[in-house]
Structures are given as structure tokens and as C-alpha cells.
Tab-separated table of C-alpha atoms and ligand atoms in Angstrom:
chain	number	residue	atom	x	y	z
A	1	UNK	CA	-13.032	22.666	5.430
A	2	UNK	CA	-15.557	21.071	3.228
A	3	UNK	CA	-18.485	19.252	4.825
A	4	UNK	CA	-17.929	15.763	5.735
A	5	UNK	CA	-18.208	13.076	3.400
A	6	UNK	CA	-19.323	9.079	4.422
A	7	UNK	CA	-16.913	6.810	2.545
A	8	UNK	CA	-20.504	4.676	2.420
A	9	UNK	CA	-21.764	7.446	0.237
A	10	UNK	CA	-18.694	6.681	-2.217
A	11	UNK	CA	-19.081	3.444	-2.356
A	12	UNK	CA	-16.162	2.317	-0.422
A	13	UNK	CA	-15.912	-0.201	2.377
A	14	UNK	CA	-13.922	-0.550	5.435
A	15	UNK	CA	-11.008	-3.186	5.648
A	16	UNK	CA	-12.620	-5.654	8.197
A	17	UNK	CA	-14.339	-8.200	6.301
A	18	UNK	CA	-11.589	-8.314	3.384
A	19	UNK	CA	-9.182	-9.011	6.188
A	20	UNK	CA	-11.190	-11.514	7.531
A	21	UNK	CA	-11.629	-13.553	4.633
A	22	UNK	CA	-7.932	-13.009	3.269
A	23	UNK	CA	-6.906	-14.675	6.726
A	24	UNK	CA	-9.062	-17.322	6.596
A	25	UNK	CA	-8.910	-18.042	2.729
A	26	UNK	CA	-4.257	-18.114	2.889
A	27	UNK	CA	-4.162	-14.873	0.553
A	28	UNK	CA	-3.310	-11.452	0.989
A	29	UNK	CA	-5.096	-8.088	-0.200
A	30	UNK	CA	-3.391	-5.848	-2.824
A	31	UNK	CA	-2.832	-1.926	-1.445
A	32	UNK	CA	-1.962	0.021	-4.289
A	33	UNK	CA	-0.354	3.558	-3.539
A	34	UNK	CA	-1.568	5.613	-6.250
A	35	UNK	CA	-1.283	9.952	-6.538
A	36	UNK	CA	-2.449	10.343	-10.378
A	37	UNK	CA	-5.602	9.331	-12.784
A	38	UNK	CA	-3.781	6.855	-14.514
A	39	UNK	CA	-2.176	4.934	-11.510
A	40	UNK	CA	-5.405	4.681	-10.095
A	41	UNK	CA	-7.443	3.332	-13.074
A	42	UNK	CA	-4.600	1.487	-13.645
A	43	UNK	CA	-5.208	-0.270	-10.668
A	44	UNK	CA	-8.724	-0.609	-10.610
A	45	UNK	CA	-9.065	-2.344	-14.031
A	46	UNK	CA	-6.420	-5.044	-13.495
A	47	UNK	CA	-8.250	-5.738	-9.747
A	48	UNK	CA	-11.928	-5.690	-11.855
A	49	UNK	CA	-9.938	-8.146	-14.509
A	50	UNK	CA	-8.615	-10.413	-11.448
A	51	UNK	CA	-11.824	-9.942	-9.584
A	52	UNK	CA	-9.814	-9.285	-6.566
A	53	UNK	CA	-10.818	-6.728	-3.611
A	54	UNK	CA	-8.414	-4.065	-3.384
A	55	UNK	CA	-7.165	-1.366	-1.058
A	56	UNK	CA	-6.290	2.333	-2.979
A	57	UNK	CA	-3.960	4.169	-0.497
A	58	UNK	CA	-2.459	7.345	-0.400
A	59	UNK	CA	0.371	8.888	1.686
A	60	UNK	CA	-0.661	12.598	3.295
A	61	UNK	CA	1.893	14.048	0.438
A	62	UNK	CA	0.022	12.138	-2.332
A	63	UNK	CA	-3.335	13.602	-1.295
A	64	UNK	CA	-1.749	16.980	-1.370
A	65	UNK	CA	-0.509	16.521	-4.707
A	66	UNK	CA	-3.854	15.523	-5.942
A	67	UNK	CA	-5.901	17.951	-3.531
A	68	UNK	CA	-8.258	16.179	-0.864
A	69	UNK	CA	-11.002	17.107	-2.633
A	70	UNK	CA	-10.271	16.496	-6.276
A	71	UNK	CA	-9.089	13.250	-4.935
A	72	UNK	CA	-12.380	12.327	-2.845
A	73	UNK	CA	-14.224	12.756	-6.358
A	74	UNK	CA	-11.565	10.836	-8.935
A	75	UNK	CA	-11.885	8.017	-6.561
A	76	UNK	CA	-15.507	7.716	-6.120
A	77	UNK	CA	-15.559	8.099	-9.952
A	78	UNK	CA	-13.108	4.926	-9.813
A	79	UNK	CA	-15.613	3.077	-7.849
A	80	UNK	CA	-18.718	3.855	-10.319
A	81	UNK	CA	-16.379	3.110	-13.238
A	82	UNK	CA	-15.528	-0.658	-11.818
A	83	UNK	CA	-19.232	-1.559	-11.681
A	84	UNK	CA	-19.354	-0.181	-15.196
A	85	UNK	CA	-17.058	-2.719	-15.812
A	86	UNK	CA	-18.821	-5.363	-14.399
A	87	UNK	CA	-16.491	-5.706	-11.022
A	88	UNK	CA	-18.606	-5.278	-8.071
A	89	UNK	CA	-15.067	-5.996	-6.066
A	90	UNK	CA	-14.759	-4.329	-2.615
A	91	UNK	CA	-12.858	-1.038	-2.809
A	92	UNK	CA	-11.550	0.375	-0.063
A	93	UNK	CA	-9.696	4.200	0.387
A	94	UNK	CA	-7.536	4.096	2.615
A	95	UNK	CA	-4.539	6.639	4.234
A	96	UNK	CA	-1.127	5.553	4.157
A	97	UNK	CA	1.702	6.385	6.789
A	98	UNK	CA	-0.946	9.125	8.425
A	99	UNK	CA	1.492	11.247	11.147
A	100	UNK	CA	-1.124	12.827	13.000
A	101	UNK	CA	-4.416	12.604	14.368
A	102	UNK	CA	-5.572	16.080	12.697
A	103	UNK	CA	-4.640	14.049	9.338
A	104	UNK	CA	-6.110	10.860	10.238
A	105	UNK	CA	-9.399	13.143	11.138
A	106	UNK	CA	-9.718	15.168	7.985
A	107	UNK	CA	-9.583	11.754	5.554
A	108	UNK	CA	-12.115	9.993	7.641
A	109	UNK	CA	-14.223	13.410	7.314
A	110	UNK	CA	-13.366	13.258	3.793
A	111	UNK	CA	-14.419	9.777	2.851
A	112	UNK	CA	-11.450	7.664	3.842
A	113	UNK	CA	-12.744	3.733	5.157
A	114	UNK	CA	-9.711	2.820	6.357
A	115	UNK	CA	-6.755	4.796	8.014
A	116	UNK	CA	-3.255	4.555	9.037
A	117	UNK	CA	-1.852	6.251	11.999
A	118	UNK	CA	2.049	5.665	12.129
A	119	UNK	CA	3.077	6.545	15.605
A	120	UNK	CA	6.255	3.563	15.283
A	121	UNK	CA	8.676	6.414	15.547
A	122	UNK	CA	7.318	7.094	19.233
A	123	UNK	CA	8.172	5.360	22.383
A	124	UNK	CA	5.764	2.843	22.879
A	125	UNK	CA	3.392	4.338	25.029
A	126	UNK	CA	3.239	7.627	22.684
A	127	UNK	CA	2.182	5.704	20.086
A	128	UNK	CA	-0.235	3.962	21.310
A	129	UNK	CA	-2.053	6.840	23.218
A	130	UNK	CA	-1.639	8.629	19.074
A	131	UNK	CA	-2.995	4.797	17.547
A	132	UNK	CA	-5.903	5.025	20.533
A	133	UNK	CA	-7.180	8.372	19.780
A	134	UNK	CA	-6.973	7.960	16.046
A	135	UNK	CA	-9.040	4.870	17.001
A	136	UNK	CA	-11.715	6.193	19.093
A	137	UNK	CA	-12.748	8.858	16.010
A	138	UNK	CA	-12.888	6.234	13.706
A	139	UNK	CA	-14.685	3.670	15.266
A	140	UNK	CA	-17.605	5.827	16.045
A	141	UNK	CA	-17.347	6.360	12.202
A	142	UNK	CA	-16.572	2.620	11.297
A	143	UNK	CA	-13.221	3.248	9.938
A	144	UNK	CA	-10.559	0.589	9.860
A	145	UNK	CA	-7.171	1.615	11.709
A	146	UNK	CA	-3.853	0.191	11.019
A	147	UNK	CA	-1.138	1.109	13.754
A	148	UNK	CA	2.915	0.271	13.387
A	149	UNK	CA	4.985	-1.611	15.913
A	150	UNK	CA	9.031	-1.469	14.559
A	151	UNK	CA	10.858	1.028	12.198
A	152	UNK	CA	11.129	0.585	8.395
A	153	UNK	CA	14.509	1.916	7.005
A	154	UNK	CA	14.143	3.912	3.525
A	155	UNK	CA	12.287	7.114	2.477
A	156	UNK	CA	8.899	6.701	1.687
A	157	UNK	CA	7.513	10.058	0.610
A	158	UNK	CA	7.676	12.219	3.968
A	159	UNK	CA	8.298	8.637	5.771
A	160	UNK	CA	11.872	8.532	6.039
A	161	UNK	CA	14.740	6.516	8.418
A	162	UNK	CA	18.072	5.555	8.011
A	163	UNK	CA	17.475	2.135	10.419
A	164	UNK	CA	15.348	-0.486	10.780
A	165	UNK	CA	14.436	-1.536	13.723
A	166	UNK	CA	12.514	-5.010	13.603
A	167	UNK	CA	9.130	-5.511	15.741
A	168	UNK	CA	9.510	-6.606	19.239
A	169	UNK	CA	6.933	-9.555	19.090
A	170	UNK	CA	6.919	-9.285	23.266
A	171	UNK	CA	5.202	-5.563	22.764
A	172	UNK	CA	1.841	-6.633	20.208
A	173	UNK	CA	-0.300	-7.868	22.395
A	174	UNK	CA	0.093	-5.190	24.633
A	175	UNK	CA	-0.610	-2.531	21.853
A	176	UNK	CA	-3.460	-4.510	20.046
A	177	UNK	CA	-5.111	-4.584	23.086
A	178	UNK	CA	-4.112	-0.735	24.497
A	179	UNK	CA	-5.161	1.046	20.966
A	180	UNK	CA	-7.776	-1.436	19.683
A	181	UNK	CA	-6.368	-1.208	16.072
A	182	UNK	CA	-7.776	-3.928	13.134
A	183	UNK	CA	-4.345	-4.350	11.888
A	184	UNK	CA	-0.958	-3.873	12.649
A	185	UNK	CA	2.242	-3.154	10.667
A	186	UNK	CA	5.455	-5.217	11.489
A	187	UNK	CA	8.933	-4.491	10.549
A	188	UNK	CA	10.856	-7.808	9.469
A	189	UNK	CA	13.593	-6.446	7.228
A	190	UNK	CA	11.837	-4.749	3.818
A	191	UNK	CA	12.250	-1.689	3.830
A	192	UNK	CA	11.068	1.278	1.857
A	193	UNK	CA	11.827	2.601	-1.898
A	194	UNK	CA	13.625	1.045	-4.266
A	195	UNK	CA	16.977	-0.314	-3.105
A	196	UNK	CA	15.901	-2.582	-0.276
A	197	UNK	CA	18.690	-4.546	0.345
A	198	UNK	CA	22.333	-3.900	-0.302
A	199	UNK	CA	23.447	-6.513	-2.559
A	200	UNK	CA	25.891	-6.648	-4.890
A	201	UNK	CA	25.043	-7.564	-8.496
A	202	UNK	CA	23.708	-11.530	-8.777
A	203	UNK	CA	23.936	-11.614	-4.989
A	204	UNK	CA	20.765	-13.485	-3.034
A	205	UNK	CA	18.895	-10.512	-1.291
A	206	UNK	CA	18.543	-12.064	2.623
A	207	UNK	CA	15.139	-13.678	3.785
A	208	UNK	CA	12.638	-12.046	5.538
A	209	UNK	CA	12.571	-12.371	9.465
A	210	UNK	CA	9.642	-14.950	9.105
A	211	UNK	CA	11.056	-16.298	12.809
A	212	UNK	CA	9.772	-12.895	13.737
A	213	UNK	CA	6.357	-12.944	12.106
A	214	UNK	CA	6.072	-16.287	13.406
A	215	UNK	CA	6.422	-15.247	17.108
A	216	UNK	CA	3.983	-12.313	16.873
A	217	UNK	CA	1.541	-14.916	15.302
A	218	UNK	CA	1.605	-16.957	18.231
A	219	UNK	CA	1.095	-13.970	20.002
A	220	UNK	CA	-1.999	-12.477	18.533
A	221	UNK	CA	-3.312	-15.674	16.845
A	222	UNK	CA	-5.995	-14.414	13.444
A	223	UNK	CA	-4.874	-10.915	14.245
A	224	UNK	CA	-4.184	-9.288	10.371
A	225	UNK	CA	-0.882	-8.213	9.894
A	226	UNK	CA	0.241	-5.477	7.417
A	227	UNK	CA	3.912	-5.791	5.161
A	228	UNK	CA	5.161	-2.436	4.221
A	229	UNK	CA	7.635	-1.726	1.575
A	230	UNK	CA	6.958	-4.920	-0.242
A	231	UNK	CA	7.520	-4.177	-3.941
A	232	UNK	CA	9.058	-6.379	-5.902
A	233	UNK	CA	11.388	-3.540	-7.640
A	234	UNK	CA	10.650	-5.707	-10.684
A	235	UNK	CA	14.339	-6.109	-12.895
A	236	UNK	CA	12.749	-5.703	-15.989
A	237	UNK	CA	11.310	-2.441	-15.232
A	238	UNK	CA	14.589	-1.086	-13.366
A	239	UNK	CA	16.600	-2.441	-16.755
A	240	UNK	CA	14.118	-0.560	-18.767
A	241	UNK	CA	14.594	2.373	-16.971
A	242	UNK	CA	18.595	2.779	-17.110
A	243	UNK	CA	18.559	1.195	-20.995
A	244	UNK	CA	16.670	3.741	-21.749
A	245	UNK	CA	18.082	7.323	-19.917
A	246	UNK	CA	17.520	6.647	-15.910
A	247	UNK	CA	19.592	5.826	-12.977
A	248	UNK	CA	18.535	3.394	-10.857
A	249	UNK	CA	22.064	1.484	-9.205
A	250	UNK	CA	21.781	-1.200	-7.504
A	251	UNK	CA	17.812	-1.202	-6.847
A	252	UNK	CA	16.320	-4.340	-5.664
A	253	UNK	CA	13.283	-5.456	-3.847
A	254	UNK	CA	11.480	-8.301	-2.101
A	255	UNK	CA	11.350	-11.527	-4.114
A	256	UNK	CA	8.333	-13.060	-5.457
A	257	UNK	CA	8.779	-16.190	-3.316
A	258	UNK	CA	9.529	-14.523	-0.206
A	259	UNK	CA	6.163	-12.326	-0.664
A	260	UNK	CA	3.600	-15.901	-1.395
A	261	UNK	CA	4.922	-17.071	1.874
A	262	UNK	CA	4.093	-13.506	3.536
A	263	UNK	CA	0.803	-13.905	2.108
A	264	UNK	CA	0.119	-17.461	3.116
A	265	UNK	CA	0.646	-16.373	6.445
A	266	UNK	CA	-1.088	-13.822	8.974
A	267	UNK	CA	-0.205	-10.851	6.589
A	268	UNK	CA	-3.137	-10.084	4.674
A	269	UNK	CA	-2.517	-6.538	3.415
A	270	UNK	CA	1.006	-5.977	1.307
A	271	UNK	CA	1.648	-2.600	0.370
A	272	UNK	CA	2.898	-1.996	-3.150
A	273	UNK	CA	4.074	1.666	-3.835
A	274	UNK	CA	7.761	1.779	-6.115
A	275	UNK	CA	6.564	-1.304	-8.788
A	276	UNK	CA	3.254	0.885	-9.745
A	277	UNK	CA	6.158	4.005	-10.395
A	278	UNK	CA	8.392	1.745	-12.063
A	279	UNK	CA	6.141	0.615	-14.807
A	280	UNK	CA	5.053	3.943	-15.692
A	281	UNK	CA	8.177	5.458	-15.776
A	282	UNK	CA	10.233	2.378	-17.675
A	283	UNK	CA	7.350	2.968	-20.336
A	284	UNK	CA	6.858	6.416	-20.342
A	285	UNK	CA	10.781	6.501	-20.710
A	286	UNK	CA	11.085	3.683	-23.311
A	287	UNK	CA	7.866	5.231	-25.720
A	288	UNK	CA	9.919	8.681	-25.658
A	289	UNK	CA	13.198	7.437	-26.230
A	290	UNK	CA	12.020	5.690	-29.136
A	291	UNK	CA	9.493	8.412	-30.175
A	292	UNK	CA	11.206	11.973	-29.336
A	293	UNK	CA	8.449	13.334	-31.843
A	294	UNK	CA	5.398	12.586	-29.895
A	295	UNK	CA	4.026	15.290	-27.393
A	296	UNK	CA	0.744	13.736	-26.837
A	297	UNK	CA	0.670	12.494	-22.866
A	298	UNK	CA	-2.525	10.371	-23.784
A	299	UNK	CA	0.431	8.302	-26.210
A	300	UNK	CA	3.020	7.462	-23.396
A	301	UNK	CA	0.660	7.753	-20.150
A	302	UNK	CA	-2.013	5.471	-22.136
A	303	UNK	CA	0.631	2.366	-22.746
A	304	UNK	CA	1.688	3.567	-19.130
A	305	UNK	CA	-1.519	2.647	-17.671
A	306	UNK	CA	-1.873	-0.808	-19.839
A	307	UNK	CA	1.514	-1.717	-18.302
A	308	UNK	CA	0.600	-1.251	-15.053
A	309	UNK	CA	-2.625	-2.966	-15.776
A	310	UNK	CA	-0.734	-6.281	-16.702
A	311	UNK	CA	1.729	-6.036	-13.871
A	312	UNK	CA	-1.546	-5.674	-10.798
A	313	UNK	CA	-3.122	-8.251	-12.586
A	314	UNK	CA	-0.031	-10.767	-12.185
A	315	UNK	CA	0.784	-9.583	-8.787
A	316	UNK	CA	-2.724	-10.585	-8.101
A	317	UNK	CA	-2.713	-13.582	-9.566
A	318	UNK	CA	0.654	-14.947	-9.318
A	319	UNK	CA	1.922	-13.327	-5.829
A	320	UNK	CA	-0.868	-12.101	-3.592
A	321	UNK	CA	-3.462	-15.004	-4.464
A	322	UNK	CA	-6.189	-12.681	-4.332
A	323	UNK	CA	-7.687	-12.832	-7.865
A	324	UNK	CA	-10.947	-14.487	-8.203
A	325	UNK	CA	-11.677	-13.603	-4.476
A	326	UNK	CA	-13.898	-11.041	-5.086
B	401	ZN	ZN1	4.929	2.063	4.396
């Protein structure tokens, strides 16, 4: 293994303070999965546009598509390139769904400020014994932890399960306080991938469990919550996509509405994985449907990236509040 790496040295921050202020300023922070160049510029020019602090994550299979080390250097590059740009916003790197505490160990000895250790598929105490150890090695490195209380349903790179199984809001004190974590994933009915809910066509997807965030609010008053699987699944990107050669049935997300009110609340980090794939691939798709000549990726990944661009920078703006925070 290479030699360790401080995420301090990259230019990265923990998630702490952006937590803190998204909390106490009603807004929520952007995390961005990305696992390619253009994804993650993508993402870094609309939050340097919006001025908004951002969170770059990566799920243990993206890394491994991109190879921990190229990675480590694309995304410091990221960070140089958004002060180029004028954007001194807070960046932090950050591992998504991390299964073990050998993987949780290598990106915080790789340059990761922030991990995830996913343990929600245990029995409680399992997971927080996996959470605790995951936090003990990162505190004495500064790293932010996020831990998971509840199941998800949907598949979610290697994160996969048929059911959901919504957070107990009698069990989070109990594991804040047991594993020490700065934030803490809740299930309240999204769900991962693209087809959230199952809804017919023009059917109302159902409501969040807000009655359940509420509860674990009054449990852990300030504490930051975390909202997985809360893309939008954007309908003009999914109609792209099947006008023009793809198959997506039936996929739906979380609506707009539902995720301001998640934001004005005690969530203050909203993941946001299958929108940044759904703009790429509705334009990559639409530019080689109508141009079967061209062969050049800079040609469809370029207007690729520019999409995406436009879409962080309204989700920013419009949905997360977090532009002009930074
Ligand atoms: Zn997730």
C-alpha cells in the first residue's frame, strides 16, 4: 500500500463545521457521488458557480473503478482547479456506503476527510461495535464518520436490499452515544436507484416518513442527519433517455418539495447519486442519436458535463438552499 496521505495535504476538509452551519443556517449540503473526470468537474464547477460547500463521495466500487490512487490525485487536482476558479468553497472527500473497517482504514490513509461505515445491515449492537471502531481510527485522524440506523430498499452499487426497514427513532440515542459518530443516516422511505416508489403513471409518489424524522429529532436535538437515495430521478432526463434508445419503466424519485422540507429540517447532508448518471447519459444518448457520425468523446462527454453543471447548480439553488453559503 502506498504511504499515507493527510486529506489536509489535499486540500480537503472534514464534514463538521459544514454540518454545523447547514443546521443552524435551515439548508442542507450537496454529496455528489461521482466515479469519472467529468462527473466530478461537473460537480465542482456548478458548486464554485453556486458558491456552495460540497461533499464528493464515492462508493468502495467507484474507487475501484477509478483506482484509489488515480482517484486521490484527480480529486486533489479538483480542489486546486476550484480556487483557479475563484471558489475557495469547502470540499470535502468523502466514502460512501464503506462495509468494512479495512475499507474505511485505507481511504482515511488515502486522503478521505470524511467516511461512511454502513453497519445498518447488522443487529444493532454489531453495528455499532463496526461504527465505534471505524470511529476510534478516524478521530485520532480528524475524520468525520457517518453511521446508518434502518435499511434502504434498492441496489446501490454493491449496496443492495429488497426491504426497507424504517429507523427505529427509540435506538439513536443509544447509538450516537455508543459509536460517537458526527452524523447518522435514517431510513424514512427513499430508497435507492432509480425507481423509488412504485407508482403507476401520473400517480402521487407517497410522502416521506417526516413523523419519523421528527421523533428522532426530538431525540438527538442539533444532531446532523444524513438522507440517502434522494435523487430526484428528474422526468426530463428519464424521457430523454427512452425518446432517445433507453429503458427506464416506471423510474421515479423523491420530489423537489418533499426534499426542501428534508433540508429545512435536521438533515443536512442529501446524497445525490442516479440524477448526476441521468444527465450524462440522456445527453450522451440524445448527441449520438442525433449525431451517429461523431466519435469524438470530448463532443458528447463535454455537453455531458455542461448538463450536469446546470442541473448541481439548480439543485443547489432551488432544492438544497446551499448556494451562496460558501
Ligand atoms: Zn446510500
Amino acid at each position: 500500500m502506498a504511504t499515507q496521505t493527510r486529506y489536509t495535504d489535499l486540500g480537503f476538509v472534514n464534514a463538521r463545521e459544514m454540518f454545523r452551519k447547514a443546521i443552524d443556517g435551515g439548508y442542507a449540503i450537496p454529496a455528489y457521488n461521482f466515479n469519472n473526470m467529468e462527473q466530478l468537474e461537473a460537480i465542482i464547477i456548478g458548486c464554485v458557480e453556486s458558491r456552495s460547500p460540497v461533499i464528493l463521495q464515492c462508493s468502495g466500487s467507484a474507487i475501484k473503478y477509478m483506482n484509489q490512487t488515480f482517484l486521490k490525485y484527480m480529486a486533489m487536482g479538483v480542489v486546486q482547479m476550484a480556487k483557479e476558479l475563484g471558489g475557495n468553497i469547502p470540499i470535502a472527500l468523502h466514502l460512501d456506503h464503506g462495509d468494512s473497517f479495512d475499507l474505511a482504514k485505507t481511504c482515511i490513509d488515502q486522503g478521505f476527510s470524511s467516511v461512511m461505515i454502513d453497519g445498518s445491515h447488522h443487529p444493532f449492537e454489531e453495528n455499532a461495535k463496526l461504527t465505534r471502531q471505524v470511529v476510534t481510527y478516524a478521530r485520532s485522524r480528524d475524520v468525520s464518520v457517518e453511521g446508518e440506523l434502518g435499511v434502504l430498499a434498492g441496489i446501490e452499487d454493491k449496496v443492495a436490499s429488497e426491504v426497507s426497514h424504517y429507523t427505529r427513532p427509540e435506538e439513536v440515542e443509544a447509538f450516537v452515544e455508543k459509536t460517537g459518530v458526527d452524523s447518522l443516516a435514517i431510513s424514512i422511505g427513499t430508497s435507492h436507484g432509480a425507481y423509488k416508489f412504485k407508482v403507476k403513471p401520473g400517480e402521487e409518489t407517497p410522502p416521506l416518513r417526516f413523523d419519523i424524522l421528527e421523533e428522532i429529532e426530538k431525540r438527538i436535538p442539533g444532531f446532523p442527519i444524513v438522507l440517502h437515495g434522494a435523487s430526484t430521478v428528474v422526468p426530463k432526463y428519464v424521457e430523454m433517455i427512452n425518446r432517445f434508445g433507453g429503458k427506464l419503466d416506471n423510474a421515479v424519485g423523491v420530489s423537489e418539495e418533499q426534499l426542501r422540507r428534508a433540508a429545512h429540517s435536521a438533515v443536512c447532508k442529501v446524497n445525490i447519486d442516479s440524477d448526476t448518471r441521468l444527465a450524462m447519459t440522456a445527453t450522451v444518448r440524445k448527441i449520438l442519436a442525433e449525431k451517429p457520425e461523431e466519435f469524438d468523446p470530448r463532443k458528447y462527454l463535454g455537453p455531458a458535463r455542461d448538463e450536469l453543471v446546470g442541473m448541481i447548480k439548480h439543485k443547489n439553488e432551488s432544492v438544497l438552499g446551499s448556494a451562496g453559503k460558501a
